[in-house]
PDB file of C-alpha atoms in Angstrom:
ATOM      1  CA  MET A   1     149.421  82.577 110.488  1.00  0.00           C
ATOM      2  CA  LYS A   2     148.339  80.974 113.714  1.00  0.00           C
ATOM      3  CA  PRO A   3     145.729  78.154 113.629  1.00  0.00           C
ATOM      4  CA  VAL A   4     142.307  78.934 115.057  1.00  0.00           C
ATOM      5  CA  LYS A   5     142.001  77.998 118.763  1.00  0.00           C
ATOM      6  CA  TYR A   6     138.526  76.444 119.123  1.00  0.00           C
ATOM      7  CA  ARG A   7     137.039  76.440 122.693  1.00  0.00           C
ATOM      8  CA  ILE A   8     135.132  73.176 121.745  1.00  0.00           C
ATOM      9  CA  GLY A   9     137.498  70.744 120.144  1.00  0.00           C
ATOM     10  CA  SER A  10     136.342  68.065 117.686  1.00  0.00           C
ATOM     11  CA  VAL A  11     136.473  65.300 120.296  1.00  0.00           C
ATOM     12  CA  GLY A  12     134.519  67.430 122.836  1.00  0.00           C
ATOM     13  CA  ALA A  13     131.982  68.134 120.077  1.00  0.00           C
ATOM     14  CA  ILE A  14     131.586  64.427 119.294  1.00  0.00           C
ATOM     15  CA  PHE A  15     131.038  63.662 122.998  1.00  0.00           C
ATOM     16  CA  MET A  16     128.503  66.542 123.341  1.00  0.00           C
ATOM     17  CA  LEU A  17     126.551  65.323 120.233  1.00  0.00           C
ATOM     18  CA  ALA A  18     126.654  61.735 121.486  1.00  0.00           C
ATOM     19  CA  ALA A  19     125.240  62.804 124.898  1.00  0.00           C
ATOM     20  CA  ALA A  20     122.518  64.941 123.085  1.00  0.00           C
ATOM     21  CA  ALA A  21     121.551  62.048 120.862  1.00  0.00           C
ATOM     22  CA  THR A  22     121.404  59.731 123.881  1.00  0.00           C
ATOM     23  CA  ILE A  23     119.085  62.165 125.653  1.00  0.00           C
ATOM     24  CA  ASP A  24     116.902  62.458 122.586  1.00  0.00           C
ATOM     25  CA  LEU A  25     116.583  58.678 122.266  1.00  0.00           C
ATOM     26  CA  LEU A  26     115.839  58.329 125.992  1.00  0.00           C
ATOM     27  CA  GLN A  27     113.064  60.923 125.716  1.00  0.00           C
ATOM     28  CA  ILE A  28     111.599  59.181 122.603  1.00  0.00           C
ATOM     29  CA  LEU A  29     111.624  55.817 124.460  1.00  0.00           C
ATOM     30  CA  ILE A  30     109.949  57.309 127.563  1.00  0.00           C
ATOM     31  CA  ASP A  31     107.353  58.972 125.429  1.00  0.00           C
ATOM     32  CA  LEU A  32     106.608  55.741 123.581  1.00  0.00           C
ATOM     33  CA  VAL A  33     106.388  53.621 126.780  1.00  0.00           C
ATOM     34  CA  LEU A  34     104.827  56.158 129.108  1.00  0.00           C
ATOM     35  CA  GLY A  35     103.451  58.680 126.684  1.00  0.00           C
ATOM     36  CA  ILE A  36      99.875  57.990 127.407  1.00  0.00           C
ATOM     37  CA  LEU A  37     100.314  58.720 131.097  1.00  0.00           C
ATOM     38  CA  ALA A  38     101.180  62.011 132.590  1.00  0.00           C
ATOM     39  CA  VAL A  39     104.274  60.219 134.055  1.00  0.00           C
ATOM     40  CA  GLY A  40     105.818  60.162 130.617  1.00  0.00           C
ATOM     41  CA  PHE A  41     105.436  63.916 130.225  1.00  0.00           C
ATOM     42  CA  LEU A  42     106.844  64.529 133.748  1.00  0.00           C
ATOM     43  CA  ALA A  43     109.805  62.141 133.259  1.00  0.00           C
ATOM     44  CA  SER A  44     110.590  63.681 129.863  1.00  0.00           C
ATOM     45  CA  ALA A  45     110.399  67.167 131.368  1.00  0.00           C
ATOM     46  CA  ALA A  46     112.691  66.123 134.206  1.00  0.00           C
ATOM     47  CA  ILE A  47     115.252  64.773 131.683  1.00  0.00           C
ATOM     48  CA  SER A  48     115.018  68.046 129.686  1.00  0.00           C
ATOM     49  CA  TRP A  49     115.735  70.139 132.714  1.00  0.00           C
ATOM     50  CA  ALA A  50     118.591  67.883 133.738  1.00  0.00           C
ATOM     51  CA  ALA A  51     120.014  67.939 130.252  1.00  0.00           C
ATOM     52  CA  PHE A  52     119.686  71.674 130.054  1.00  0.00           C
ATOM     53  CA  PHE A  53     121.574  72.161 133.368  1.00  0.00           C
ATOM     54  CA  GLY A  54     124.236  69.573 132.337  1.00  0.00           C
ATOM     55  CA  PHE A  55     124.911  71.137 128.916  1.00  0.00           C
ATOM     56  CA  TRP A  56     124.798  74.572 130.277  1.00  0.00           C
ATOM     57  CA  MET A  57     127.526  73.647 132.772  1.00  0.00           C
ATOM     58  CA  TRP A  58     129.503  71.807 130.093  1.00  0.00           C
ATOM     59  CA  PHE A  59     129.462  74.824 127.779  1.00  0.00           C
ATOM     60  CA  LEU A  60     130.211  77.172 130.706  1.00  0.00           C
ATOM     61  CA  ALA A  61     133.217  75.067 131.624  1.00  0.00           C
ATOM     62  CA  LEU A  62     134.454  75.506 128.078  1.00  0.00           C
ATOM     63  CA  GLY A  63     133.944  79.235 128.110  1.00  0.00           C
ATOM     64  CA  VAL A  64     131.068  79.247 125.612  1.00  0.00           C
ATOM     65  CA  SER A  65     127.843  81.159 126.240  1.00  0.00           C
ATOM     66  CA  THR A  66     124.993  79.081 124.893  1.00  0.00           C
ATOM     67  CA  PHE A  67     121.233  78.497 124.631  1.00  0.00           C
ATOM     68  CA  GLY A  68     120.647  82.199 123.670  1.00  0.00           C
ATOM     69  CA  PHE A  69     120.991  83.706 127.059  1.00  0.00           C
ATOM     70  CA  SER A  70     124.199  85.559 126.564  1.00  0.00           C
ATOM     71  CA  GLY A  71     126.666  86.311 123.798  1.00  0.00           C
ATOM     72  CA  LYS A  72     126.501  88.183 120.555  1.00  0.00           C
ATOM     73  CA  SER A  73     125.477  85.452 118.155  1.00  0.00           C
ATOM     74  CA  ALA A  74     121.963  86.003 116.866  1.00  0.00           C
ATOM     75  CA  LYS A  75     122.065  82.501 115.591  1.00  0.00           C
ATOM     76  CA  LYS A  76     122.579  81.121 119.104  1.00  0.00           C
ATOM     77  CA  LYS A  77     119.885  83.291 120.494  1.00  0.00           C
ATOM     78  CA  ILE A  78     117.268  82.434 118.053  1.00  0.00           C
ATOM     79  CA  PHE A  79     117.855  78.683 118.009  1.00  0.00           C
ATOM     80  CA  GLY A  80     118.676  78.421 121.726  1.00  0.00           C
ATOM     81  CA  ILE A  81     115.457  80.038 122.935  1.00  0.00           C
ATOM     82  CA  SER A  82     113.366  78.351 120.179  1.00  0.00           C
ATOM     83  CA  PHE A  83     114.540  74.872 121.099  1.00  0.00           C
ATOM     84  CA  ARG A  84     113.999  75.440 124.862  1.00  0.00           C
ATOM     85  CA  LEU A  85     110.503  76.669 124.252  1.00  0.00           C
ATOM     86  CA  LEU A  86     109.704  73.700 121.915  1.00  0.00           C
ATOM     87  CA  GLU A  87     110.975  71.281 124.591  1.00  0.00           C
ATOM     88  CA  ALA A  88     108.340  72.546 126.933  1.00  0.00           C
ATOM     89  CA  VAL A  89     105.377  71.745 124.562  1.00  0.00           C
ATOM     90  CA  PRO A  90     103.844  68.296 125.338  1.00  0.00           C
ATOM     91  CA  GLY A  91     104.030  66.024 122.345  1.00  0.00           C
ATOM     92  CA  ILE A  92     106.597  68.115 120.503  1.00  0.00           C
ATOM     93  CA  GLU A  93     109.217  67.439 123.204  1.00  0.00           C
ATOM     94  CA  ALA A  94     109.217  63.807 121.980  1.00  0.00           C
ATOM     95  CA  PHE A  95     111.001  64.911 118.802  1.00  0.00           C
ATOM     96  CA  PRO A  96     114.839  64.966 118.940  1.00  0.00           C
ATOM     97  CA  MET A  97     115.631  68.614 119.785  1.00  0.00           C
ATOM     98  CA  TRP A  98     118.675  68.242 121.917  1.00  0.00           C
ATOM     99  CA  THR A  99     120.963  67.007 119.094  1.00  0.00           C
ATOM    100  CA  PRO A 100     120.211  69.866 116.619  1.00  0.00           C
ATOM    101  CA  SER A 101     120.302  72.363 119.431  1.00  0.00           C
ATOM    102  CA  ILE A 102     123.816  71.233 120.637  1.00  0.00           C
ATOM    103  CA  TYR A 103     125.006  70.956 116.986  1.00  0.00           C
ATOM    104  CA  LEU A 104     123.909  74.596 116.308  1.00  0.00           C
ATOM    105  CA  SER A 105     125.507  75.844 119.598  1.00  0.00           C
ATOM    106  CA  ILE A 106     128.843  74.106 118.665  1.00  0.00           C
ATOM    107  CA  SER A 107     128.649  75.515 115.115  1.00  0.00           C
ATOM    108  CA  ALA A 108     127.934  79.024 116.333  1.00  0.00           C
ATOM    109  CA  SER A 109     130.879  78.678 118.771  1.00  0.00           C
ATOM    110  CA  TRP A 110     133.179  77.622 116.040  1.00  0.00           C
ATOM    111  CA  ASP A 111     131.979  80.545 113.875  1.00  0.00           C
ATOM    112  CA  GLU A 112     132.783  82.922 116.781  1.00  0.00           C
ATOM    113  CA  ASP A 113     136.190  81.396 117.274  1.00  0.00           C
ATOM    114  CA  ARG A 114     137.039  81.807 113.569  1.00  0.00           C
ATOM    115  CA  GLU A 115     135.803  85.423 113.573  1.00  0.00           C
ATOM    116  CA  LYS A 116     137.917  86.141 116.617  1.00  0.00           C
ATOM    117  CA  ALA A 117     141.009  84.636 115.045  1.00  0.00           C
ATOM    118  CA  GLU A 118     140.461  86.681 111.818  1.00  0.00           C
ATOM    119  CA  LYS A 119     140.005  89.806 113.868  1.00  0.00           C
ATOM    120  CA  GLU A 120     143.247  89.129 115.802  1.00  0.00           C
ATOM    121  CA  ARG A 121     145.086  88.375 112.555  1.00  0.00           C
ATOM    122  CA  LYS A 122     143.942  91.646 111.010  1.00  0.00           C
ATOM    123  CA  GLU A 123     144.975  93.595 114.143  1.00  0.00           C
ATOM    124  CA  GLU A 124     148.305  91.966 114.114  1.00  0.00           C
ATOM    125  CA  GLU A 125     148.811  92.844 110.391  1.00  0.00           C
ATOM    126  CA  SER A 126     147.798  96.388 110.987  1.00  0.00           C
ATOM    127  CA  LYS A 127     150.254  96.729 113.887  1.00  0.00           C
ATOM    128  CA  LYS A 128     153.050  95.302 111.636  1.00  0.00           C
ATOM    129  CA  SER A 129     152.108  97.591 108.760  1.00  0.00           C
ATOM    130  CA  GLY A 130     151.638 100.528 111.047  1.00  0.00           C
ATOM    131  CA  GLY A 131     155.092 100.139 112.489  1.00  0.00           C
ATOM    132  CA  ALA A 132     156.541  99.945 109.060  1.00  0.00           C
ATOM    133  CA  GLN A 133     154.708 103.093 108.066  1.00  0.00           C
ATOM    134  CA  GLN A 134     155.935 104.869 111.129  1.00  0.00           C
ATOM    135  CA  ARG A 135     159.571 103.869 110.266  1.00  0.00           C
ATOM    136  CA  GLU A 136     159.144 105.124 106.671  1.00  0.00           C
ATOM    137  CA  SER A 137     157.617 108.375 107.988  1.00  0.00           C
ATOM    138  CA  ALA A 138     160.527 108.816 110.412  1.00  0.00           C
ATOM    139  CA  ASN A 139     163.092 108.137 107.560  1.00  0.00           C
ATOM    140  CA  ASP A 140     161.295 110.645 105.333  1.00  0.00           C
ATOM    141  CA  ASN A 141     161.412 113.257 108.055  1.00  0.00           C
ATOM    142  CA  TYR A 142     165.086 112.527 108.752  1.00  0.00           C
ATOM    143  CA  LYS A 143     165.892 112.918 105.011  1.00  0.00           C
ATOM    144  CA  GLN A 144     163.937 116.096 104.776  1.00  0.00           C
ATOM    145  CA  GLY A 145     165.806 117.519 107.747  1.00  0.00           C
ATOM    146  CA  LYS A 146     169.121 116.616 106.217  1.00  0.00           C
ATOM    147  CA  THR A 147     168.090 118.250 102.888  1.00  0.00           C
ATOM    148  CA  LYS A 148     167.070 121.432 104.768  1.00  0.00           C
ATOM    149  CA  GLN A 149     170.376 121.451 106.672  1.00  0.00           C
ATOM    150  CA  ALA A 150     172.468 121.035 103.377  1.00  0.00           C
ATOM    151  CA  ALA A 151     170.609 123.941 101.699  1.00  0.00           C
TER     152      ALA A 151
END
């Protein structure tokens, strides 16, 4: 059995989560220092948009649809859109949302990769067993033909 080929490796996942945690910490610091002023909200929103674009490109480069905009995973759609909407709400955007959002996107990607590997394994097994069944059927037909000729 072939091992699962993950689109996001464990090292890549660690770097993505570290970047997300850094962005969350930066947003918290900005909200604490500049939170009273509208400048804090604007700076935090700018960081969110830059982070969104950066992570979107990063996932895209790895071949992973994310943030709920495409793909079949309901988990990614629900959490991706929910986190993006919550990031837009003043005050709530101060809470760390990037780290769990990126974690859930990576987790959903790994689930999709495991499902794809399992599906490929089953297809491979059915091809192997289908070929064996065809050979058995051909042998049975050959034997029946010989029996009819002998009679």
